[in-house]
């Protein structure tokens, strides 16, 4: 595997379900990110992990819970979601240093539908 | 607060035409970075270019070229002799120098480019 991978690619879940999205990066990076991409909206940054510590949480509802067990893996745990949470969830990674210099590399995304 | 505006929501051209995608940004920082990403129908954002605020030299990479004008806060992207494979959504993004590590990208709303044969 190369680059950034995400599983599953598609997910349909009911509002009472619990599921998790997985992201893995094979680039040797030490920062990872979750973004939400809804139709007709710009990409929204949800969480930032740098050196396995969460450094940013952009007022995301608690029904989204991130986990970063090591610098290569990132999870997004989902529970009691709402239909408006249906979107493409993108994971990205980058180097962590030099404060904004490095580009982010994205995975293919998970298309989530909440019914 | 930083902001990126891509005023062109959709552009449609015929193959071999040149096309320019506009990007205007707002920031209070003197040190910042600008990016362009391509998102084909598969969904994955593909990194195209990074430019820092101290380097206003324009760049050319094959059929792609970028025009950075600090005076007008613009970072426009031109595709020469467009091809059908260039059809995608293109995002311009801005990252300011952050106090903590990791980069925070602010994205524009994207421009859907359709290149017709």
XYZ file of C-alpha atoms in Angstrom:
232
model
C 0.000 0.000 0.000
C 1.188 3.484 -0.757
C 0.039 6.963 0.187
C -3.013 7.348 2.388
C -5.653 4.634 2.527
C -9.126 4.784 4.015
C -11.629 2.069 4.847
C -14.427 1.551 4.244
C -14.897 3.501 1.025
C -18.673 3.535 1.474
C -20.730 3.244 4.646
C -24.452 3.339 5.256
C -25.524 3.473 8.867
C -28.624 4.131 10.893
C -28.801 6.882 13.453
C -28.477 4.440 16.336
C -25.487 2.539 14.971
C -21.848 2.768 16.028
C -19.183 2.510 13.374
C -15.574 3.532 12.841
C -13.673 4.962 9.912
C -10.053 3.957 9.511
C -7.171 5.832 7.935
C -3.615 4.654 7.422
C -0.702 6.590 5.970
C 2.411 4.996 4.487
C 4.365 8.214 3.959
C 6.285 8.485 7.214
C 4.350 11.582 8.227
C 3.671 12.613 11.802
C 0.510 14.704 11.495
C -2.924 13.432 10.501
C -6.222 15.164 9.838
C -9.932 14.483 9.419
C -11.984 16.623 7.056
C -15.690 16.638 6.227
C -16.784 17.442 2.682
C -20.492 18.082 2.238
C -22.216 18.946 -0.996
C -21.978 22.625 -1.862
C -19.694 23.378 1.095
C -15.955 23.912 1.441
C -13.907 21.223 3.106
C -14.212 21.524 6.859
C -11.292 20.630 9.084
C -12.517 18.477 11.961
C -9.475 17.244 13.868
C -5.701 17.565 13.756
C -3.282 15.145 15.360
C 0.388 16.023 15.549
C 2.871 13.526 16.959
C -0.123 11.482 18.128
C -1.569 14.300 20.201
C -4.788 16.063 19.284
C -3.872 19.667 18.631
C -7.139 20.887 17.202
C -10.814 20.107 17.491
C -12.928 22.468 15.438
C -16.101 22.456 17.542
C -17.060 19.058 16.260
C -20.081 17.406 17.945
C -19.200 14.709 20.453
C -20.897 12.061 18.315
C -17.605 12.148 16.362
C -14.694 10.777 18.377
C -11.189 10.588 16.894
C -8.416 8.252 17.943
C -4.773 8.244 16.915
C -2.982 5.207 18.380
C 0.253 5.885 16.461
C 1.564 8.199 13.776
C 0.410 5.911 10.967
C -3.185 5.265 11.999
C -6.179 7.474 12.587
C -9.726 6.480 13.420
C -13.011 8.332 13.537
C -15.562 6.671 15.786
C -19.163 7.467 14.961
C -22.254 7.074 17.137
C -25.830 8.359 17.088
C -25.248 10.347 13.927
C -27.768 12.614 12.247
C -28.766 12.635 8.561
C -26.908 15.944 8.111
C -23.699 14.090 8.940
C -23.918 12.344 5.572
C -20.817 13.475 3.668
C -17.444 12.449 2.297
C -14.950 12.095 5.132
C -11.374 12.650 4.069
C -8.243 11.759 5.932
C -4.932 13.496 5.252
C -1.378 13.405 6.518
C 1.644 15.689 6.429
C 4.878 16.438 8.172
C 4.202 18.226 11.436
C 6.980 20.749 11.658
C 7.595 24.180 10.171
C 4.105 25.346 11.044
C 2.078 25.144 7.920
C 4.797 24.662 5.348
C 4.077 21.109 4.362
C 1.394 20.003 1.972
C -1.157 17.459 3.044
C -1.707 14.202 1.231
C -5.259 12.906 1.139
C -6.886 9.525 1.105
C -9.763 8.616 -1.217
C -12.374 9.278 1.449
C -15.269 7.392 2.991
C -18.691 8.227 1.588
C -20.985 8.118 4.630
C -24.762 7.993 4.397
C -26.824 8.228 7.573
C -30.363 6.918 7.244
C -9.351 35.180 9.928
C -8.164 33.654 6.718
C -10.416 33.164 3.733
C -10.100 31.749 0.227
C -12.493 32.686 -2.552
C -12.900 30.829 -5.797
C -15.532 32.853 -7.576
C -15.905 30.450 -10.501
C -18.189 27.648 -9.415
C -18.177 25.841 -12.754
C -16.192 26.227 -15.958
C -16.779 24.300 -19.150
C -14.299 24.336 -22.022
C -13.593 22.386 -25.161
C -10.485 20.250 -25.337
C -7.276 22.116 -26.258
C -8.578 25.419 -24.936
C -6.592 27.223 -22.258
C -8.415 27.830 -18.981
C -7.597 29.900 -15.915
C -8.982 29.174 -12.474
C -9.070 32.160 -10.148
C -8.183 32.192 -6.460
C -8.251 35.196 -4.139
C -7.223 34.934 -0.527
C -7.347 36.975 2.669
C -4.898 36.729 5.526
C -3.363 38.982 8.148
C -0.157 36.987 8.321
C 2.989 37.942 6.454
C 4.061 34.290 6.335
C 1.629 31.943 4.678
C 1.450 29.187 2.110
C -0.829 28.676 -0.844
C -1.797 25.374 -2.412
C -3.768 23.963 -5.301
C -5.412 20.559 -5.167
C -7.265 18.559 -7.806
C -10.209 16.330 -6.890
C -11.180 13.935 -9.696
C -14.476 12.013 -9.542
C -12.760 9.279 -7.510
C -12.755 11.696 -4.558
C -9.106 11.811 -3.567
C -7.557 15.275 -3.411
C -4.305 15.359 -5.345
C -1.666 17.895 -4.360
C -0.525 20.061 -7.290
C 1.594 22.903 -5.942
C 2.721 24.786 -2.845
C 3.878 28.393 -2.852
C 5.107 30.433 0.119
C 4.344 34.103 0.596
C 7.948 35.192 0.042
C 8.256 33.596 -3.368
C 6.300 35.434 -6.027
C 8.012 33.736 -8.905
C 5.531 32.130 -11.233
C 5.830 28.429 -11.839
C 5.254 26.200 -14.816
C 4.924 22.447 -14.738
C 4.087 20.961 -18.088
C 0.662 22.251 -19.116
C 0.094 23.777 -15.669
C 1.192 27.229 -14.614
C 0.550 29.363 -11.577
C 0.510 33.145 -11.261
C 1.048 34.460 -7.721
C 0.291 38.187 -7.339
C 0.765 39.323 -3.762
C -0.407 42.851 -4.608
C -3.854 41.545 -5.517
C -3.834 38.556 -3.124
C -4.375 36.170 -5.990
C -2.956 32.785 -6.895
C -4.409 31.808 -10.250
C -3.979 28.491 -12.007
C -3.837 28.082 -15.782
C -4.136 24.858 -17.730
C -2.826 25.127 -21.268
C -4.258 22.947 -24.018
C -6.794 21.347 -21.689
C -7.592 17.655 -21.922
C -10.620 15.611 -20.914
C -8.569 14.096 -18.067
C -8.283 17.570 -16.551
C -11.984 17.435 -15.680
C -12.172 17.650 -11.893
C -12.884 19.991 -9.025
C -9.918 22.233 -8.274
C -9.374 23.676 -4.820
C -7.199 26.559 -3.781
C -6.097 26.529 -0.134
C -4.268 28.759 2.330
C -2.218 27.837 5.372
C -0.929 30.365 7.856
C 2.106 29.779 10.053
C 0.585 28.129 13.104
C 1.677 28.337 16.729
C 1.446 24.583 17.057
C 2.717 21.961 14.701
C 0.677 20.659 11.824
C -0.701 22.699 8.967
C -4.240 24.033 8.905
C -5.602 24.459 5.436
C -8.461 26.801 4.635
C -10.002 25.725 1.367
C -11.946 27.675 -1.196
C -15.250 26.249 -2.364
C -13.710 24.740 -5.454
C -14.154 25.172 -9.196
C -15.693 22.346 -11.186
C -13.834 22.163 -14.488
C -15.378 20.174 -17.313
C -13.338 19.644 -20.451
C -15.453 18.422 -23.346
C -14.004 16.470 -26.258
